[in-house]
Short mmCIF file of C-alpha atoms and ligand atoms in Angstrom, two decimals:
data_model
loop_
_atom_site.label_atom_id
_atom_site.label_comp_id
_atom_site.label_asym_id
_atom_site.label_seq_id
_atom_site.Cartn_x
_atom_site.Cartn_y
_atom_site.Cartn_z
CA UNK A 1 0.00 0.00 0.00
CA UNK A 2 2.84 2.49 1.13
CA UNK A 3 4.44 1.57 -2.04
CA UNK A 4 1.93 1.99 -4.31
CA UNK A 5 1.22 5.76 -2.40
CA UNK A 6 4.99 6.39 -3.01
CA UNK A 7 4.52 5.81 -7.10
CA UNK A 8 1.44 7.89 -7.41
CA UNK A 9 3.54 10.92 -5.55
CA UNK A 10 6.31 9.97 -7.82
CA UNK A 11 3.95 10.25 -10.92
CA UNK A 12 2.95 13.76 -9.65
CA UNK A 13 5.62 15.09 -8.91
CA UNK A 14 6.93 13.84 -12.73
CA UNK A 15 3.78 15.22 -14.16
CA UNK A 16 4.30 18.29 -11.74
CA UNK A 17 8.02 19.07 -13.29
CA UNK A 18 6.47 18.33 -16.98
CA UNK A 19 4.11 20.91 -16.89
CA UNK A 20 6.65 23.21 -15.24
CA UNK A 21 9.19 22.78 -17.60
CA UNK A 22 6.52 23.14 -20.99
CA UNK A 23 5.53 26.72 -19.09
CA UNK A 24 8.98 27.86 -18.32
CA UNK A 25 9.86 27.42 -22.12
CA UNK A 26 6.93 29.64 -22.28
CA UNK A 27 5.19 28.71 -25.42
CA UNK A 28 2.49 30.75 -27.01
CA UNK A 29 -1.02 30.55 -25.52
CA UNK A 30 -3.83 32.90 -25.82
CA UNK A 31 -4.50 35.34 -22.81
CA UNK A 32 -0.52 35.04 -22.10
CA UNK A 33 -0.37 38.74 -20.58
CA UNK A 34 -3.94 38.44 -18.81
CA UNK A 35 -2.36 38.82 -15.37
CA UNK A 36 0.92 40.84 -16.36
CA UNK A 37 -0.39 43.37 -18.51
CA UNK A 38 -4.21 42.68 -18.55
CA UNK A 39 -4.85 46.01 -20.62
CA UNK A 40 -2.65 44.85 -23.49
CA UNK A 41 -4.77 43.28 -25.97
CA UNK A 42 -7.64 46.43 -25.82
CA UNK A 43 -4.51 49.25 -26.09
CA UNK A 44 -3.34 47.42 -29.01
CA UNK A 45 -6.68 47.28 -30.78
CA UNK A 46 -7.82 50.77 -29.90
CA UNK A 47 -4.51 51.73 -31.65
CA UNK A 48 -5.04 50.02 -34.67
CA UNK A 49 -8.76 51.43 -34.74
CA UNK A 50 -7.76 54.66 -34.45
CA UNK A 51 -5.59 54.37 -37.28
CA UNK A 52 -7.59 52.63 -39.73
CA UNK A 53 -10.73 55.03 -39.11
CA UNK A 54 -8.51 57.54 -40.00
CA UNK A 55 -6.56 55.39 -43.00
CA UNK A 56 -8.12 52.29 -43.83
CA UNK A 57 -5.03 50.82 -45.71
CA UNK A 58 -3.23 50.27 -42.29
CA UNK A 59 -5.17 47.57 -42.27
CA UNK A 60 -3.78 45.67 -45.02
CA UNK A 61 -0.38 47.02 -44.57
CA UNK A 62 -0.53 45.50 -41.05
CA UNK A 63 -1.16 41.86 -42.24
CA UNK A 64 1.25 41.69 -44.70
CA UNK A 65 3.90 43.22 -42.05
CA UNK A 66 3.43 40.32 -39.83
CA UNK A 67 3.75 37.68 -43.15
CA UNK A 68 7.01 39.62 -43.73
CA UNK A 69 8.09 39.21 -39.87
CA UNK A 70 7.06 35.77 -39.58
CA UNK A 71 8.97 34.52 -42.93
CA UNK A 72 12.15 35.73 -41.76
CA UNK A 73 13.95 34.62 -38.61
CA UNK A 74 10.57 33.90 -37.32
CA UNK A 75 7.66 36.09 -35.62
CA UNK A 76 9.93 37.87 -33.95
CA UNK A 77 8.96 41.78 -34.59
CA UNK A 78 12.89 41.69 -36.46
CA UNK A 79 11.35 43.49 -39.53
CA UNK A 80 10.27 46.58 -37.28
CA UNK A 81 14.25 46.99 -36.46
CA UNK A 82 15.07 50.85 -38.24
CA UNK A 83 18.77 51.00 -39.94
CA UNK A 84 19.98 50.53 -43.50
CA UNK A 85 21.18 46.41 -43.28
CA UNK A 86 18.37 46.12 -41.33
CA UNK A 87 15.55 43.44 -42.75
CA UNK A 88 12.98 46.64 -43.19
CA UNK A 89 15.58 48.20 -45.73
CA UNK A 90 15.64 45.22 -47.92
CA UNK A 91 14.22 45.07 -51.21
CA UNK A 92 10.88 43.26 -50.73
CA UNK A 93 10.50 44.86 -47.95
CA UNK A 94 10.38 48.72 -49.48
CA UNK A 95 6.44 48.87 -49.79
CA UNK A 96 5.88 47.92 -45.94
CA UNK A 97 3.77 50.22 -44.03
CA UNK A 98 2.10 50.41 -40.26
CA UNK A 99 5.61 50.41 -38.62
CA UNK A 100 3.43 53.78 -36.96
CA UNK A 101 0.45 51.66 -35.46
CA UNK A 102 2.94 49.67 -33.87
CA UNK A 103 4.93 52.00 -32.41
CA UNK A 104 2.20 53.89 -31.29
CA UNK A 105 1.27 51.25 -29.30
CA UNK A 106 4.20 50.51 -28.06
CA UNK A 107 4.49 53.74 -26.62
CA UNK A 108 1.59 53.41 -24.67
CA UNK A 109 2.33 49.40 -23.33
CA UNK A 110 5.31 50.61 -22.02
CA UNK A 111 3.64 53.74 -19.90
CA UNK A 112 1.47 50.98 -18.50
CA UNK A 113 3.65 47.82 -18.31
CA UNK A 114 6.88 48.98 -19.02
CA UNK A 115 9.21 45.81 -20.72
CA UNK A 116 6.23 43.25 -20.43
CA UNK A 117 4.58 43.56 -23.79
CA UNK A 118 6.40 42.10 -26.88
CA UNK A 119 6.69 43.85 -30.29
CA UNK A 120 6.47 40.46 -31.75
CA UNK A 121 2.96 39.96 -30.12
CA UNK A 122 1.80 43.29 -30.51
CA UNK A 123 2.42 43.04 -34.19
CA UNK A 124 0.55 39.33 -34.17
CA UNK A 125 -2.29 41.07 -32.54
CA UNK A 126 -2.18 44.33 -34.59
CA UNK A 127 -2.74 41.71 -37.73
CA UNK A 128 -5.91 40.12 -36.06
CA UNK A 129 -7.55 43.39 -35.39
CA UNK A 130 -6.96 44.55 -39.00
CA UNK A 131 -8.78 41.72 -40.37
CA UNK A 132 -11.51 42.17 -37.89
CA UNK A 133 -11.82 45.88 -38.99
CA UNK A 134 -11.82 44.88 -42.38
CA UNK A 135 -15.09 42.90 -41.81
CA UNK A 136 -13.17 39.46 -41.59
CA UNK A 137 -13.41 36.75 -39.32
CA UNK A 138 -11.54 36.92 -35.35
CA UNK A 139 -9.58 34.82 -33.48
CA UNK A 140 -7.52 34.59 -30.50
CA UNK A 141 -4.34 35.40 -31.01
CA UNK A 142 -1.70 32.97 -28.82
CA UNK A 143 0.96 35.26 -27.50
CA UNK A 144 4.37 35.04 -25.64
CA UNK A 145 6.39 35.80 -28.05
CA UNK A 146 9.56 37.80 -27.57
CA UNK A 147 11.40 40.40 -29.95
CA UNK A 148 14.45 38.70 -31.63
CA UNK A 149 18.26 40.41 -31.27
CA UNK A 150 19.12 39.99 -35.24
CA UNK A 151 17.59 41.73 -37.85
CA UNK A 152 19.59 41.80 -41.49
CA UNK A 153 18.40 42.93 -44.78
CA UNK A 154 20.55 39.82 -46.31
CA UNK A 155 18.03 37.29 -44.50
CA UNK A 156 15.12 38.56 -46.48
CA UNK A 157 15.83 37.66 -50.11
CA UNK A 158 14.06 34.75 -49.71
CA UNK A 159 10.72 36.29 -49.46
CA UNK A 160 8.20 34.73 -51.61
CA UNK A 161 7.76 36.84 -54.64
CA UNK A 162 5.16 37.67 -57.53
CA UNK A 163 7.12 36.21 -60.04
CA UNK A 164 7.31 32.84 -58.17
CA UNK A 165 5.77 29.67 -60.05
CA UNK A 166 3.57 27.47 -57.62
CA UNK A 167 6.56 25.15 -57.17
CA UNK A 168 8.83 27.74 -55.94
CA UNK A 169 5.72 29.41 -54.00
CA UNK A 170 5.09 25.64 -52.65
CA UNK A 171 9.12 25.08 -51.27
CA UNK A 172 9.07 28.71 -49.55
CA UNK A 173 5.81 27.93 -47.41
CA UNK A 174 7.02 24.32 -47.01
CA UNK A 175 9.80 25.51 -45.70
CA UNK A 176 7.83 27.39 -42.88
CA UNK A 177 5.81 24.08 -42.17
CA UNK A 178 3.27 24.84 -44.10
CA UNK A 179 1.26 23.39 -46.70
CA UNK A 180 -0.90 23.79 -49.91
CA UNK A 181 -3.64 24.33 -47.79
CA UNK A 182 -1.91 26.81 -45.42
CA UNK A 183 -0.70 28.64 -48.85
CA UNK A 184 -3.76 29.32 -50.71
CA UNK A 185 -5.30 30.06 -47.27
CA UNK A 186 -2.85 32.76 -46.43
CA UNK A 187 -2.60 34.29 -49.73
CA UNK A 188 -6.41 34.90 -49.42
CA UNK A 189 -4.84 38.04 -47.53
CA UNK A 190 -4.85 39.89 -50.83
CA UNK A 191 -8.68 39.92 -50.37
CA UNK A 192 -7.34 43.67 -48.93
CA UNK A 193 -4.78 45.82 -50.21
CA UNK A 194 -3.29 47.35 -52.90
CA UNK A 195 -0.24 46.64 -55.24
CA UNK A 196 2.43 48.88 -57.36
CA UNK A 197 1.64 48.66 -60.67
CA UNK A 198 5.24 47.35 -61.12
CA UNK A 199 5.10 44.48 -59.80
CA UNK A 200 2.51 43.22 -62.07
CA UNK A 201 2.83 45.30 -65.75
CA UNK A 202 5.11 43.16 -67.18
CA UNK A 203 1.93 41.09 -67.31
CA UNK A 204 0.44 43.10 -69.43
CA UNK A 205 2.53 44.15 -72.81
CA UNK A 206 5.33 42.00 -73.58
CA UNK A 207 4.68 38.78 -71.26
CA UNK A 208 7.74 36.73 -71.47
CA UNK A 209 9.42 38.66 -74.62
CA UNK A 210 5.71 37.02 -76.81
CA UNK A 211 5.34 40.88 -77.34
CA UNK A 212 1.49 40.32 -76.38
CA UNK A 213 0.07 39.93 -72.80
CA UNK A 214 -0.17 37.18 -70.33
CA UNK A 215 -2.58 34.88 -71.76
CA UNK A 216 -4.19 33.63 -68.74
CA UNK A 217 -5.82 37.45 -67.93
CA UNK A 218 -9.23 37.51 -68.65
CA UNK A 219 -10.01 39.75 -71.61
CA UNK A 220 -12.14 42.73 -70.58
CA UNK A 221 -9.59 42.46 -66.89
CA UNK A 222 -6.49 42.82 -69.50
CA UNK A 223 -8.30 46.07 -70.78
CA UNK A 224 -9.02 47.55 -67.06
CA UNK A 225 -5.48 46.57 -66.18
CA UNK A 226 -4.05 48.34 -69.11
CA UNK A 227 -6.04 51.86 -68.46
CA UNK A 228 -4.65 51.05 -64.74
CA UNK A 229 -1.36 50.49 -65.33
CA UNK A 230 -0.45 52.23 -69.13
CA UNK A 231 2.77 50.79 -70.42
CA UNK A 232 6.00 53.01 -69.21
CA UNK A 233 3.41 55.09 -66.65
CA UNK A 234 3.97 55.59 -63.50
CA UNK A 235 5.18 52.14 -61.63
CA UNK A 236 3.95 53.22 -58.12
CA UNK A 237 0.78 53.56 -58.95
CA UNK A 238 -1.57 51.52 -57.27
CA UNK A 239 -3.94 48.90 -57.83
CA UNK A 240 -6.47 46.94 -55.73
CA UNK A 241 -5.29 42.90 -55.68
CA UNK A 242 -8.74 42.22 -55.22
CA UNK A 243 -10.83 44.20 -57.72
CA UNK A 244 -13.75 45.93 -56.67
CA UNK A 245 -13.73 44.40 -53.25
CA UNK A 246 -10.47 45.78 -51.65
CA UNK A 247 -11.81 46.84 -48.45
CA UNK A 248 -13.94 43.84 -47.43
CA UNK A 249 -12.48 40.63 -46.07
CA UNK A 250 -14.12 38.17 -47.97
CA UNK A 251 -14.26 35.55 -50.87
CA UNK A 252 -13.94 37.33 -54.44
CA UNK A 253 -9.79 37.62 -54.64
CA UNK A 254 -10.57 33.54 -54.63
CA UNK A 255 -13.75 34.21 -57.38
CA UNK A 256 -11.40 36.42 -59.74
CA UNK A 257 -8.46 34.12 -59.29
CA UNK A 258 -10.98 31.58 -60.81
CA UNK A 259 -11.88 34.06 -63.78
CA UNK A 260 -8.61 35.16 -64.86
CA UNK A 261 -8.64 38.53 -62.71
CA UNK A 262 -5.94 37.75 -60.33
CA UNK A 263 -3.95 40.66 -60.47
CA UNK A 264 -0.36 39.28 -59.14
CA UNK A 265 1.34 36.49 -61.63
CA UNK A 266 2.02 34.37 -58.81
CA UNK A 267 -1.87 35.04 -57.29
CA UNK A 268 -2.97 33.54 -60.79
CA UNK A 269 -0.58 30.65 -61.02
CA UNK A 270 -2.61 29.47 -57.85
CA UNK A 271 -5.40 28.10 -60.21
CA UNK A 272 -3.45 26.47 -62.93
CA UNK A 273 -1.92 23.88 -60.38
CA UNK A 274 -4.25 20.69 -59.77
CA UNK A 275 -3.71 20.88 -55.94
CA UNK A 276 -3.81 24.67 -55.12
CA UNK A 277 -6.55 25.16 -57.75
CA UNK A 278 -8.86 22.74 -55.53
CA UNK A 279 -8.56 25.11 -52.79
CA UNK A 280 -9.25 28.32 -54.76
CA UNK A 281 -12.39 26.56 -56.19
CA UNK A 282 -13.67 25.55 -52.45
CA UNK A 283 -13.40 28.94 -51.43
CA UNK A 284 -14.66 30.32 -54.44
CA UNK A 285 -17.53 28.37 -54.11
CA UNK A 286 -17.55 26.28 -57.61
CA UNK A 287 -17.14 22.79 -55.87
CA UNK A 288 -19.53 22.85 -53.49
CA UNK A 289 -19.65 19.91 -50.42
CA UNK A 290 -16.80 18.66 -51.56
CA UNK A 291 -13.99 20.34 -49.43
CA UNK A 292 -16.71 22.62 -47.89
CA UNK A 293 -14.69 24.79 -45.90
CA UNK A 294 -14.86 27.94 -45.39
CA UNK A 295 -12.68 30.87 -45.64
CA UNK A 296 -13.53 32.80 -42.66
CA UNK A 297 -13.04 29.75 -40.48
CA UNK A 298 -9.57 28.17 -41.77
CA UNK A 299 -8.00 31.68 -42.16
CA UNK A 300 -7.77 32.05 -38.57
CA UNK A 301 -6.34 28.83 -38.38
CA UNK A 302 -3.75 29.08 -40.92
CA UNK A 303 -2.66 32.66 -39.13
CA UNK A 304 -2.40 30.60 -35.98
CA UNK A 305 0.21 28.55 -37.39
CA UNK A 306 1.66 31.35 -39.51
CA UNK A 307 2.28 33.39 -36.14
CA UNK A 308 3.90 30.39 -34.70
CA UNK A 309 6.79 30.66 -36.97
CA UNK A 310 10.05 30.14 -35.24
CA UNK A 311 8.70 32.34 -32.65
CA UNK A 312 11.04 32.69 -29.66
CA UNK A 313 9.48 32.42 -25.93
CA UNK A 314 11.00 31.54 -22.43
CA UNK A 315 14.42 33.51 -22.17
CA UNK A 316 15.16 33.52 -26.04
CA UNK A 317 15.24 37.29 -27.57
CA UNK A 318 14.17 40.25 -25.50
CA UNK A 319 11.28 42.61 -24.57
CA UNK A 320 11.98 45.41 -26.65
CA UNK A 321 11.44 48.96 -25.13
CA UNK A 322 11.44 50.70 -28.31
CA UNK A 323 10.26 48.19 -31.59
CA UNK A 324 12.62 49.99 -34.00
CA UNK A 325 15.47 49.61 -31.81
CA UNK A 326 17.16 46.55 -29.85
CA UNK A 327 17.83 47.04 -26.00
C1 HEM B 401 3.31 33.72 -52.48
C2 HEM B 401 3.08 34.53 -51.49
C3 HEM B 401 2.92 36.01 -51.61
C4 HEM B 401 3.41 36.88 -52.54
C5 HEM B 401 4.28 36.57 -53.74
C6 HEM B 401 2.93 38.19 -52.19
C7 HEM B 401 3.24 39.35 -52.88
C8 HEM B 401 2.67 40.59 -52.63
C9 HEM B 401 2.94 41.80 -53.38
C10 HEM B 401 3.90 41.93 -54.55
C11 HEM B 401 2.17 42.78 -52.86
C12 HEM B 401 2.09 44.24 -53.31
C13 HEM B 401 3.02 45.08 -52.45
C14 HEM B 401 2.97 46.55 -52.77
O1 HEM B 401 2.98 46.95 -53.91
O2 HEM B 401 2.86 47.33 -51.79
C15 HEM B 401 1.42 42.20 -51.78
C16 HEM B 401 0.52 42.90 -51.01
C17 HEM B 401 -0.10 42.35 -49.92
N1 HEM B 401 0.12 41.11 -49.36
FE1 HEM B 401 1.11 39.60 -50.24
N2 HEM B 401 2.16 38.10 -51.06
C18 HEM B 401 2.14 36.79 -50.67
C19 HEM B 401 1.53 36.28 -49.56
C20 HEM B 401 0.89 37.02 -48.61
C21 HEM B 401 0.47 36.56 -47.32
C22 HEM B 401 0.71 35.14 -46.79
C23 HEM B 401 -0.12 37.59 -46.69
C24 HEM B 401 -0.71 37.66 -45.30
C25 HEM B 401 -1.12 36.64 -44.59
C26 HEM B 401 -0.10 38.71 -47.60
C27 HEM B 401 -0.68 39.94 -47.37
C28 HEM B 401 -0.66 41.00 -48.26
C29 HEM B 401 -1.47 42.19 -48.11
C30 HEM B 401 -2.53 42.42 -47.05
C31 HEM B 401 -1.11 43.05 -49.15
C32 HEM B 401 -1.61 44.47 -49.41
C33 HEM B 401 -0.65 45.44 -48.75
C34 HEM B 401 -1.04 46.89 -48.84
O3 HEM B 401 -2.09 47.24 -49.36
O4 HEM B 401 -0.25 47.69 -48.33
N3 HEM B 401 0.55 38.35 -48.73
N4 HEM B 401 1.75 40.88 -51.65
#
């Protein structure tokens, strides 16, 4: 009898140093400053609304600031570092914008819990709350993260690009553990936004030296894009990725991928490979009950796992005081 009291206290006290250990290398979990910093979460998305009611196009310049974050070194707030080798100063990275909301809210963490709140986790949560605002779905965001002490324009070549094939757009989220499903998901992001016309006219003119234009644009789109985007106009001038629904969060980038009217090369490759073009038709609607998911639901879920990148929790990294700047 004594023995078998003296396992179960051995089992418990196992257990006990198991869970111990998992918290003390501090991975993510939602509500992770509830005690230390309980305000957090509402300063961070009263910042973010303030913003976007007075410029909606934070909003998408926030999401795609966390992608950029996450697919280098990890979700670890390394792309809001200022300097000129600094990841923010490298090439893909040019176009960024919201580096203000962030900072903003930084400020006003660290007034109320100075060093507690990562920039890392107030960028993850920035991203949510964009979304939201932009009438798409919620989530709770896992947090913990902490600001990384690297940041290196070099490290950020390997962005994914619009030029990319499927392949190469395949072996860049593979990379990142994630998968077909993840890829299509997340690129659903361009239901919001905006692009240069550069990165997309060579579509339009001489596509591949043929001297005519890429032939998978839909007609009448090729003739909108063209009045958009006039050959050797101005390159900065921008364009909606999802046209005439660039504000709202919802299906019809994954509708005009299907008809031709995806606006980035690499957006429109999505539906001429068998596997990711399965995914663009579920969301799009044309196949019906046979995946059946929904956008709004696996988005969510494929940020989840997006944020998780390489994160760093525990003692790894830092709490930054200032997000352009390391301690
Ligand atoms: C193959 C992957 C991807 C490629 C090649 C790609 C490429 C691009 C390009 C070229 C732009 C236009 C940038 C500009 O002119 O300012 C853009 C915009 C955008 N991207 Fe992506 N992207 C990809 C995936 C993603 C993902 C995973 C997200 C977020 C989860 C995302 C979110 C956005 C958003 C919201 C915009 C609009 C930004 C704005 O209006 O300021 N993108 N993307």
């Amino acid at each position: 009898m004594l023995q078998m009291e003296g396992m179960c206290l051995y089992f418990l006290v196992v257990i006990l140093v198991m869970v111990l250990s998992v918290q003390s290398q501090g991975g993510l979990r939602p509500g992770f400053y509830s005690s230390s910093c309980p305000k957090a979460e509402v300063v961070v998305r009263s910042t973010v609304t303030s913003h976007f009611n007075k410029d909606p196009t934070v909003a998408p310049g926030l999401l795609r600031l966390h992608f950029h974050d996450c697919f280098v070194q990890g979700c670890d707030g390394s792309v809001l570092i200022a300097g000129s080798s600094a990841e923010r100063n490298a090439l893909p990275n040019l176009g960024l914008r919201g580096f203000e909301v962030i900072d903003d809210a930084k400020t006003q963490l660290e007034a109320l819990c100075p060093g507690v709140v990562s920039c890392a986790d107030i960028l993850a949560l920035a991203a949510r709350d964009a979304v939201d605002l932009s009438d798409g779905p919620s989530w709770k965001v896992p947090t913990g993260r902490r600001d990384g002490r690297v940041s290196s324009s070099s490290q950020a070549s390997n962005l994914p690009s619009p030029l990319d094939s499927v392949a190469v757009q395949r072996q860049k989220f593979a990379a990142k553990g994630l998968d077909d499903h993840d890829l299509v998901t997340l690129v659903g992001a361009h239901t919001i936004g905006q692009t240069d016309c550069l990165f997309f006219r060579y579509r339009l003119y001489n596509f591949t030296k043929t001297g005519s234009a890429d032939p998978t644009i839909n007609q009448s789109f090729l003739a909108q894009l063209q009045t958009l985007c006039p050959n050797g106009g101005d390159g900065s001038k921008r364009v909606a990725l999802d046209i005439d629904s660039q504000t709202d969060f919802d299906v019809s980038f994954f509708k005009n991928v299907r008809d031709g009217k995806g606006v980035l090369e690499s957006d429109q490759r999505l539906w001429g490979d068998s596997a990711t073009r399965s995914v663009v038709e579920n969301y799009a609607g044309t196949i019906r009950g046979l995946l059946g998911l929904r956008f709004d639901h696996e988005f969510p879920k494929a940020m989840i796992k997006m944020s998780s990148i390489e994160v760093k929790t525990g003692r790894d990294g830092e709490i930054r005081k200032i997000c352009s700047k390391f301690n």
